[in-house]
Coordinates of C-alpha atoms and ligand atoms in Angstrom, one line a residue:
X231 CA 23.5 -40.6 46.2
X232 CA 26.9 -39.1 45.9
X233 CA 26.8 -35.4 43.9
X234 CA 29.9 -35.5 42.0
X235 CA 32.2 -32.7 40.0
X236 CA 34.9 -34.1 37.2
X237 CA 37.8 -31.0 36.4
X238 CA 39.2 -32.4 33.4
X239 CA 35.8 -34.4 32.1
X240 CA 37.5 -34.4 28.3
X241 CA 40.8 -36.0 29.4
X242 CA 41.7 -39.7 29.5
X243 CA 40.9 -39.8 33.4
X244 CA 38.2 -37.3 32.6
X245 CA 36.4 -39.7 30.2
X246 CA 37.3 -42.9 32.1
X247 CA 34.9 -41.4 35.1
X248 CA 32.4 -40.5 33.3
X249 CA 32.1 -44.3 31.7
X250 CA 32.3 -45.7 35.1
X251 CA 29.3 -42.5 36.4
X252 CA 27.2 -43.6 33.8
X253 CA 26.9 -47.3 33.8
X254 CA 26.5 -47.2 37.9
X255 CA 23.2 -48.1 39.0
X256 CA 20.1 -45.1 38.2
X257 CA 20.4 -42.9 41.2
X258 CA 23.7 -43.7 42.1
X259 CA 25.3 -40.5 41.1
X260 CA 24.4 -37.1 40.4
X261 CA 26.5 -34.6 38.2
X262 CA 27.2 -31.2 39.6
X263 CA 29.9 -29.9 37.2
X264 CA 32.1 -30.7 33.9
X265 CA 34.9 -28.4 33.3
X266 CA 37.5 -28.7 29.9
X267 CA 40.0 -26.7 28.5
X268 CA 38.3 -26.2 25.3
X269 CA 37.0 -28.9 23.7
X270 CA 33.0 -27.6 24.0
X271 CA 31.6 -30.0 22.0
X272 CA 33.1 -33.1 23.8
X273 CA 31.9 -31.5 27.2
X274 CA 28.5 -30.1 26.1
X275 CA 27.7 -33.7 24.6
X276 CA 28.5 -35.4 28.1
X277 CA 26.7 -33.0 30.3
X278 CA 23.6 -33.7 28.2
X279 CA 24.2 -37.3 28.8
X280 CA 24.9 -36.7 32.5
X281 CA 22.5 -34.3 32.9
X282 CA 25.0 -31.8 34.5
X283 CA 24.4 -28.5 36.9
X284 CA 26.8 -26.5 35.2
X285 CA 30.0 -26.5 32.6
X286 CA 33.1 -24.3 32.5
X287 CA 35.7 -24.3 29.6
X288 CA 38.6 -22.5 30.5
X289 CA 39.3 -20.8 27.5
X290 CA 37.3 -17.5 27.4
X291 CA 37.3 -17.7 23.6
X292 CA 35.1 -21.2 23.8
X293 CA 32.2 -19.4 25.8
X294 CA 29.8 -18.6 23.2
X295 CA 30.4 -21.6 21.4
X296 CA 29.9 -23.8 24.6
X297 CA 26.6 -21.6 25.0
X298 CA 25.6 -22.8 21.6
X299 CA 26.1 -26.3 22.2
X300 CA 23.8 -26.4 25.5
X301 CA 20.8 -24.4 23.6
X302 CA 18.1 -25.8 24.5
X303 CA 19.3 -27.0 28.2
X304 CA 19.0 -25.9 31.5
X305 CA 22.9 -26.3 32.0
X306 CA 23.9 -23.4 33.3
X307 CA 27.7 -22.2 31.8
X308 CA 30.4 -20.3 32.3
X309 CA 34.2 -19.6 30.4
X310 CA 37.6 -18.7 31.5
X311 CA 39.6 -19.8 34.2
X312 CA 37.2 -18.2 37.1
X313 CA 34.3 -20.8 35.9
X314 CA 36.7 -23.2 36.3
X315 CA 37.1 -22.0 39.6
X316 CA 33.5 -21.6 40.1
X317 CA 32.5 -25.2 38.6
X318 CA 35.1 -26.5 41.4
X319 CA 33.7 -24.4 44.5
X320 CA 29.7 -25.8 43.5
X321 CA 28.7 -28.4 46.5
X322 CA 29.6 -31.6 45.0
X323 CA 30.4 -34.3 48.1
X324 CA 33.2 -35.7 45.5
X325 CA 35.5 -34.1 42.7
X326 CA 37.9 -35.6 40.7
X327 CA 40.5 -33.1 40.2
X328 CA 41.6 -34.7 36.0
X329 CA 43.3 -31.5 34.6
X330 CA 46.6 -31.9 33.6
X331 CA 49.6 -29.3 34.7
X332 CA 49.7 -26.6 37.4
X333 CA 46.9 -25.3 35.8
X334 CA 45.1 -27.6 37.8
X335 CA 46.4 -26.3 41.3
X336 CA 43.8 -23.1 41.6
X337 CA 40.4 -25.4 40.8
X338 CA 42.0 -28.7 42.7
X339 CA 42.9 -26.3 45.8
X340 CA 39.2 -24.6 45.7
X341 CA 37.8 -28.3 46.0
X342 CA 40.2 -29.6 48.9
X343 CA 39.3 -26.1 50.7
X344 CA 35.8 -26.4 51.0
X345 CA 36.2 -30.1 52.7
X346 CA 35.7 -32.0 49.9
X347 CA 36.4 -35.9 48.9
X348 CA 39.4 -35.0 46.5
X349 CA 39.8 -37.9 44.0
X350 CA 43.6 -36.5 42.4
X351 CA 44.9 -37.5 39.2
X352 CA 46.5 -34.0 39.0
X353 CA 49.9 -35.4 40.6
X354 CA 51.3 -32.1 39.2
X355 CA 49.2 -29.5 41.9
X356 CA 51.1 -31.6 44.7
X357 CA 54.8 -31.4 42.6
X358 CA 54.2 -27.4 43.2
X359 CA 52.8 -26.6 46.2
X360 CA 53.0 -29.9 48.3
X361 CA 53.5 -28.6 51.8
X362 CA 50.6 -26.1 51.7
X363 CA 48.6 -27.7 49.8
X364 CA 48.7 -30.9 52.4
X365 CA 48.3 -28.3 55.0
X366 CA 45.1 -26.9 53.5
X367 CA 43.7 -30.2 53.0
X368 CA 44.3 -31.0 57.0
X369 CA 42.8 -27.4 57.7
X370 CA 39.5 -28.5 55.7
X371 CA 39.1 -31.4 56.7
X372 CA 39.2 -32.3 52.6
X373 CA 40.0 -36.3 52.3
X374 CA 42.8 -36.7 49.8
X375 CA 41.6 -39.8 47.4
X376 CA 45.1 -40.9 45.1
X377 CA 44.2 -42.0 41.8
X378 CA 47.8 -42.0 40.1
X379 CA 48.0 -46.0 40.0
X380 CA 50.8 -46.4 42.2
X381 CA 49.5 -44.2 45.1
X382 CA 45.6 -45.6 44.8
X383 CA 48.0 -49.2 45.6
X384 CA 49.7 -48.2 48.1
X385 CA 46.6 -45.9 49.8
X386 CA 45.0 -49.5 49.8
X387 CA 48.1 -51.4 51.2
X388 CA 49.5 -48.7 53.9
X389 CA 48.2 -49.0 57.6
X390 CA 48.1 -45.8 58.3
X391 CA 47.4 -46.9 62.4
X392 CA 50.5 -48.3 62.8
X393 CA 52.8 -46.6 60.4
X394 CA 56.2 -47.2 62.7
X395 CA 55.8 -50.9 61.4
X396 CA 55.9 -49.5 57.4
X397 CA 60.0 -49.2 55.8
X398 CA 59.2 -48.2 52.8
X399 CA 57.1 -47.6 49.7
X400 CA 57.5 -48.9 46.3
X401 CA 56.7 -47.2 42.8
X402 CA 56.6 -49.6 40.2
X403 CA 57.4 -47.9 36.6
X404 CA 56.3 -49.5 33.4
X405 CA 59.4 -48.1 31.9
X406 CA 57.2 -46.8 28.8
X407 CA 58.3 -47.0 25.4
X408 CA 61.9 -46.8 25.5
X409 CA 62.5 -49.2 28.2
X410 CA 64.8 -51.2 26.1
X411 CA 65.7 -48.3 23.7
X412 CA 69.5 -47.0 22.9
X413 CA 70.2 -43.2 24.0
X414 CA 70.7 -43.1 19.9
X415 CA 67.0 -44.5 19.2
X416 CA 66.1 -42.2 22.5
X417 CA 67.7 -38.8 20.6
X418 CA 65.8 -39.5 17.7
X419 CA 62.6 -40.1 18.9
X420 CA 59.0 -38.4 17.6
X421 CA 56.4 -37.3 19.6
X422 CA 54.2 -40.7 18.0
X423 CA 57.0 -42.6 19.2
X424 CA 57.0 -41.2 22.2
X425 CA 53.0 -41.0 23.3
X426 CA 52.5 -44.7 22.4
X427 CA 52.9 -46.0 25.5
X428 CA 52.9 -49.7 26.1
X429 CA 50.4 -50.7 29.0
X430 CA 48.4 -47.8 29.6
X431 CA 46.4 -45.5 27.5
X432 CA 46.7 -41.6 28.7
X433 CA 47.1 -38.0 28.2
X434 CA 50.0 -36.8 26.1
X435 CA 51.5 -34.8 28.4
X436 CA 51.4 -37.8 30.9
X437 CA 52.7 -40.5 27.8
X438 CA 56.0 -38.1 27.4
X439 CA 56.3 -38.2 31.1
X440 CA 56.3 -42.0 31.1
X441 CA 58.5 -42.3 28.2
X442 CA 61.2 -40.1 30.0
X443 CA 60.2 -41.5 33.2
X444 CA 59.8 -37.6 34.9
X445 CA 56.8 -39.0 35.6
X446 CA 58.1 -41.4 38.2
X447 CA 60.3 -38.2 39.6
X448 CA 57.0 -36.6 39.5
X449 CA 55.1 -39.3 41.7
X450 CA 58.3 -39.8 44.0
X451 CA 57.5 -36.0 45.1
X452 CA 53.7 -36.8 44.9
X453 CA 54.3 -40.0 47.6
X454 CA 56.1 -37.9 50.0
X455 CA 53.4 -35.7 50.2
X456 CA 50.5 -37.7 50.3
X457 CA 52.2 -40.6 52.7
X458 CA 54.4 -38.5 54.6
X459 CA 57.8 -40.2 54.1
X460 CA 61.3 -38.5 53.3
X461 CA 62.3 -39.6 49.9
X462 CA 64.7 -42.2 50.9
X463 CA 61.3 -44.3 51.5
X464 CA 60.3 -44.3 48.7
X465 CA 61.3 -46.7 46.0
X466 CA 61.1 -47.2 42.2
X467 CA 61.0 -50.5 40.4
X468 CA 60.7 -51.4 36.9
X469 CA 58.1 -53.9 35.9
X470 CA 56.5 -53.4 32.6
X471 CA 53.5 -55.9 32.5
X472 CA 51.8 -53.0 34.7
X473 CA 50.6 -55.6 37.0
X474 CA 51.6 -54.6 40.4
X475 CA 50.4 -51.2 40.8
X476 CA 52.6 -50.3 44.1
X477 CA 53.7 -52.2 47.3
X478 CA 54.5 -51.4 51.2
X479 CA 57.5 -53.1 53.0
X480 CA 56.5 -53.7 56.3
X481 CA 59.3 -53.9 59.4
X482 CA 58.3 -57.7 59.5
X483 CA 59.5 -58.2 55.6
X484 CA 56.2 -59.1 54.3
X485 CA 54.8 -56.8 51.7
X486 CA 51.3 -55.5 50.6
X487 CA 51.1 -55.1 47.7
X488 CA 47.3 -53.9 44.6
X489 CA 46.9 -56.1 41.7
X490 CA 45.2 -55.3 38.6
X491 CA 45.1 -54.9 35.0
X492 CA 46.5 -51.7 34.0
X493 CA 43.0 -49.4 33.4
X494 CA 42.4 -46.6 35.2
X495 CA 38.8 -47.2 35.8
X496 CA 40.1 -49.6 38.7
X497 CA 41.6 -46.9 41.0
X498 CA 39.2 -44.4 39.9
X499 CA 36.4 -46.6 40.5
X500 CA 38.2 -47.1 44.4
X501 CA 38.0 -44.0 44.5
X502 CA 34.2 -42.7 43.3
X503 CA 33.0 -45.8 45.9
X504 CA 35.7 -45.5 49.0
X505 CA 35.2 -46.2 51.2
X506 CA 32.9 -48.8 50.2
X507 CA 33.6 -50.6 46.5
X508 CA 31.9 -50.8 43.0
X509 CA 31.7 -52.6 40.2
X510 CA 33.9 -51.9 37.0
X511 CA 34.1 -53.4 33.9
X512 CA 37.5 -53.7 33.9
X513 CA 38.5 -57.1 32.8
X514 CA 39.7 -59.4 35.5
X515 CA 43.3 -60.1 36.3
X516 CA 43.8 -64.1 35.3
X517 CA 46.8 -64.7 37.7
X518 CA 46.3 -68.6 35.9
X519 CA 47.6 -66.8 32.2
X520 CA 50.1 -64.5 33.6
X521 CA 53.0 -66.3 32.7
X522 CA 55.6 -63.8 33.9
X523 CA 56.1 -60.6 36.3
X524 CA 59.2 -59.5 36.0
X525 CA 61.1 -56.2 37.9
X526 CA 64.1 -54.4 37.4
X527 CA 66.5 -51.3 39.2
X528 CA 66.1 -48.0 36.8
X529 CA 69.1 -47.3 34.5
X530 CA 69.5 -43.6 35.7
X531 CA 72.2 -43.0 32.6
X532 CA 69.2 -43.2 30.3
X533 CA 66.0 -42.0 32.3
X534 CA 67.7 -39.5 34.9
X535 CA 64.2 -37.5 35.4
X536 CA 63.5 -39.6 38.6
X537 CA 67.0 -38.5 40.4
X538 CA 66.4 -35.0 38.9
X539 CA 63.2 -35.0 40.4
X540 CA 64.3 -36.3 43.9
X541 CA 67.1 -33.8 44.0
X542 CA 64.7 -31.1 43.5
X543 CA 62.1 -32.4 46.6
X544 CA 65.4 -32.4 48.4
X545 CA 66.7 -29.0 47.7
X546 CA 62.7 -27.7 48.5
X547 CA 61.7 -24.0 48.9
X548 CA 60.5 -24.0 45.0
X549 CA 62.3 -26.1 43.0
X550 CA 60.0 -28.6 43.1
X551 CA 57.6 -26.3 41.2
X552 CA 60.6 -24.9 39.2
X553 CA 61.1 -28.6 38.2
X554 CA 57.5 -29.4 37.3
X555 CA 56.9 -26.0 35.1
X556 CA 59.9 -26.7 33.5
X557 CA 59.0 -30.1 32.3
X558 CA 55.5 -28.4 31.3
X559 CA 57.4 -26.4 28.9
X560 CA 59.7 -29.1 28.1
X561 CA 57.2 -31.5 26.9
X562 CA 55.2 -29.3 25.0
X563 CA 58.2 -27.8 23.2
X564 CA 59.1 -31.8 22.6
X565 CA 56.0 -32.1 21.3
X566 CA 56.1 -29.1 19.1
X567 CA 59.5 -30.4 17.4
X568 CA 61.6 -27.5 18.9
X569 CA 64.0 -29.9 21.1
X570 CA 64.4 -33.5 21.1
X571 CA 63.5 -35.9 23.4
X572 CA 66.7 -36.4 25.2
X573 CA 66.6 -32.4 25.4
X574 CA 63.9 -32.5 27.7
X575 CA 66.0 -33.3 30.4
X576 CA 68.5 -31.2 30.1
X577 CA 66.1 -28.2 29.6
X578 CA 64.5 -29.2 33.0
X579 CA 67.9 -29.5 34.8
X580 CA 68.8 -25.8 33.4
X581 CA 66.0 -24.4 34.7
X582 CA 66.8 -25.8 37.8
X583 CA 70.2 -24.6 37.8
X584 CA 69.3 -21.2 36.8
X585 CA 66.7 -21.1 39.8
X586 CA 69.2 -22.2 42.5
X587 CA 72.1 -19.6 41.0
X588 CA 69.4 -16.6 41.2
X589 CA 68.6 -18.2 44.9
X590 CA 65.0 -18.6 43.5
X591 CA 64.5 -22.2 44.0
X592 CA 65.9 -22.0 47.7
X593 CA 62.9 -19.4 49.5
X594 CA 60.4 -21.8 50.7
X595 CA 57.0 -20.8 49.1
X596 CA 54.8 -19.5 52.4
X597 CA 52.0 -19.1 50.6
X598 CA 50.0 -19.9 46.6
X599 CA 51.1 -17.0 45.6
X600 CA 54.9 -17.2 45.5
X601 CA 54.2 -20.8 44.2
X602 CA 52.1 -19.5 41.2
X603 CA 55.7 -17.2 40.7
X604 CA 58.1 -20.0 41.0
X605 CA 55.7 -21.5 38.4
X606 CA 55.8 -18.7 36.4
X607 CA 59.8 -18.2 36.8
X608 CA 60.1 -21.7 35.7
X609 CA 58.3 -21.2 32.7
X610 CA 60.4 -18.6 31.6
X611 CA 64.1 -20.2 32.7
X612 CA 62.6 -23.3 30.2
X613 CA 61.5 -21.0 27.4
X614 CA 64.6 -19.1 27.6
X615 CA 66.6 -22.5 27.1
X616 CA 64.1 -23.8 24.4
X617 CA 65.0 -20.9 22.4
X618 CA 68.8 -21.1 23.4
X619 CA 68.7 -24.8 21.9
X620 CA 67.0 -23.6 18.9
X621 CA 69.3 -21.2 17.7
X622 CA 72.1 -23.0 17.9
X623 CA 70.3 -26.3 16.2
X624 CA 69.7 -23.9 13.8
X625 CA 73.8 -22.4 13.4
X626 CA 74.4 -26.1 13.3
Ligands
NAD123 P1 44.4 -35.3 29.2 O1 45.3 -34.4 28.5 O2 43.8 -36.5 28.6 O3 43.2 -34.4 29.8 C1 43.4 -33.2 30.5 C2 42.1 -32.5 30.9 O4 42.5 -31.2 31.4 C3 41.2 -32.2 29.7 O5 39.9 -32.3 30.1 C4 41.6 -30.8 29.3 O6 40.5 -30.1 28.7 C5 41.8 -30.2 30.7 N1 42.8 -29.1 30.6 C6 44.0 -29.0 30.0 N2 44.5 -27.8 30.2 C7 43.7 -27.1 31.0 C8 43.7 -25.7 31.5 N3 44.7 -24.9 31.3 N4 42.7 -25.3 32.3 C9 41.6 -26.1 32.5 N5 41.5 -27.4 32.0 C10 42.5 -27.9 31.3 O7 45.2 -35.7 30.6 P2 45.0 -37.1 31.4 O8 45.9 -38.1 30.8 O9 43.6 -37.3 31.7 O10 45.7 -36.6 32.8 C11 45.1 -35.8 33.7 C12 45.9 -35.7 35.0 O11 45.8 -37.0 35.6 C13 47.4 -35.4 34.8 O12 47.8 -34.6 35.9 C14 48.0 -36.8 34.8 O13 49.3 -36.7 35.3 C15 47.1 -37.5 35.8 N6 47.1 -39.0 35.6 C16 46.6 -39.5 34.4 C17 46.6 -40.9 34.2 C18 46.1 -41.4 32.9 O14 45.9 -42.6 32.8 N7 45.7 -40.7 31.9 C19 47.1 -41.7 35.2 C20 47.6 -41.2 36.3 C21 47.6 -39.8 36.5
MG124 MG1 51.1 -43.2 37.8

């Protein structure tokens, strides 16, 4: 039996593990801990069903309320971040780190640090603190388990024995929404518009990402760290039937490459099983009806997060985390109809800007704590030019 902990049980990936948990075989799995931001009554109602240790919401405010929807449980509960923190340190043999943002970074790290199997959806704890947090993961002993689709592929496809014989790695990019859009239809996008992604079904923080394609920037930095490669390794195609999850060029010119249909449950099921394999009920890939898989470059003039992002990795010390808690803000402003879509960009590039000209985003982080401030300082460069761009949407 393998005791597992889900951070992020609410969320798309959060709810997807559960599904796959609780139609294994009886005995299969047990549930040590469910953590959410602060939906209690989505998280109360699956540890009953689970039959969970403990839950955590992260906002303090939810605790009484979460307390009210165990009564008449043994589930033991906690509130605030620190029972987050407390529901990831608890002796599960697996976690699946599912919360979305940095916020993820302190519980995610907690797991990998006590030698855990790390299952990580949370692409955006390795954006911030890649280096360190690889090198607590070696100190550990944690194993490192990618679930973003495109690294679960190339985890499966990459012989990590004889990695002098591997040239590259490819990320392939559904291209979202507005893969054929016009920067005009782009500029006036809504938040709808924007979320309803066409192959896969996610968070909306995640869905934004796709529609600019930052997310792609996002997993280019996320690769480098998990595979070890410089950035000029690793590749981004288009292909929006969401078929071919991610590929390796090897030195011979063959290439390895994971099928699927797009559904999470496949890569997160690879990963609650590795290294052996489960069942899923993912529907089956007919390669017979596939009429057509089709790939493309990326138009940088309309999607420039992936260069953005790759310029960041490049620059390192903290713009990486600059760039990531930038975007946070970004989207969420985007989101809240204080910029438009094609402002999300822009703000992200600012903040950037304004980290290299204060010599912020140059200092290497050398420990968590001067990542949780570059975090922090990009917060505030992005709010800053949120606000900038309001007023003077506003005087127009
Ligand atoms: P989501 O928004 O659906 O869920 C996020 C989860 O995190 C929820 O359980 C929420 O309660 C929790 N949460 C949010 N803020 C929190 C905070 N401050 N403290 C503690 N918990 C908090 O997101 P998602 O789509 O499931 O994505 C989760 C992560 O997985 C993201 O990093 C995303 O990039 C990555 N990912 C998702 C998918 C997907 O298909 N959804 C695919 C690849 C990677
Ligand atoms: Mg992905």
């Amino acid at each position: 039996m393998r005791s597992v902990t889900i951070l992020g049980a609410t969320g798309s990936v959060g709810r997807a593990t559960l599904d796959l948990i609780e139609r294994a075989p009886e005995g299969a799995f047990s549930v040590v801990a469910l953590t959410a931001n602060s939906n209690v009554q989505d998280l109360a109602q699956a540890a009953r069903r689970v039959n969970a240790q403990f839950c955590a919401v992260a906002d303090a405010g939810q605790g009484a309320a979460l307390a009210d929807a165990l009564s008449g449980t043994s589930i033991r509960h906690g509130a605030g971040p620190d029972a987050v923190l407390d529901a990831a340190q608890l002796p599960a043999d697996w976690v699946m780190a599912a919360i979305v943002g940095a916020a993820g970074l302190p519980p995610t790290l907690a797991a990998v640090r006590r030698g855990a199997f790390v299952a990580l959806a949370n692409k955006e704890a390795l954006v911030c603190a890649g280096p360190l947090f690889m090198e607590a993961a070696r100190k550990s002993g944690a194993t490192l388990l990618p679930v973003d689709s495109e690294h679960n592929a190339i985890f499966q496809s990459f012989d990590e024995d004889h990695r002098g014989g591997i040239r590259r790695i490819i990320l392939t990019a559904s291209g979202g929404p507005f893969r054929n859009a016009s920067k005009e239809r782009m500029a006036a996008a809504t938040p709808a518009q924007a979320v309803a992604h066409p192959t896969w079904s996610m968070g909306a923080k995640i869905s934004v990402d796709s529609a600019t394609m930052f997310n792609k920037g996002l997993e280019i930095i996320e690769a480098c760290h998990l595979f070890d490669l410089p950035d000029d390794r690793v590749d981004v195609l288009v292909h929006p039937e969401s078929i071919v999850h991610g590929l390796v060029e090897y030195a011979d010119g063959g290439l390895l490459a994971q099928l699927g249909e797009p559904d999470m449950r496949t890569p997160i099921g690879h990963a609650l099983a590795w290294p052996a394999r489960m069942e899923t009920p993912v529907k089956r890939l007919d390669l017979a009806q596939l009429s057509d898989l089709s790939f493309h470059a990326l138009d940088d003039d309309r999607f420039p997060g992936p260069s953005i992002a790759r310029a960041a990795f490049r620059a390192g010390g903290c713009a990486p985390a600059v760039l990531n808690a930038a975007n946070e803000i970004a989207v969420d402003a985007f989101l809240n109809g204080k910029i438009g879509f094609l402002d999300i960009a822009g703000v992200v590039s600012d903040a950037l800007e304004q980290a290299q000209t204060e010599g912020f985003g140059a200092r290497a982080p050398n420990d968590f704590d001067a990542v949780y401030a570059a975090d922090r300082q990009g917060r505030r460069f992005a709010s800053d030019t949120v606000q900038d761009r309001l007023q003077s949407s506003k005087r127009a």
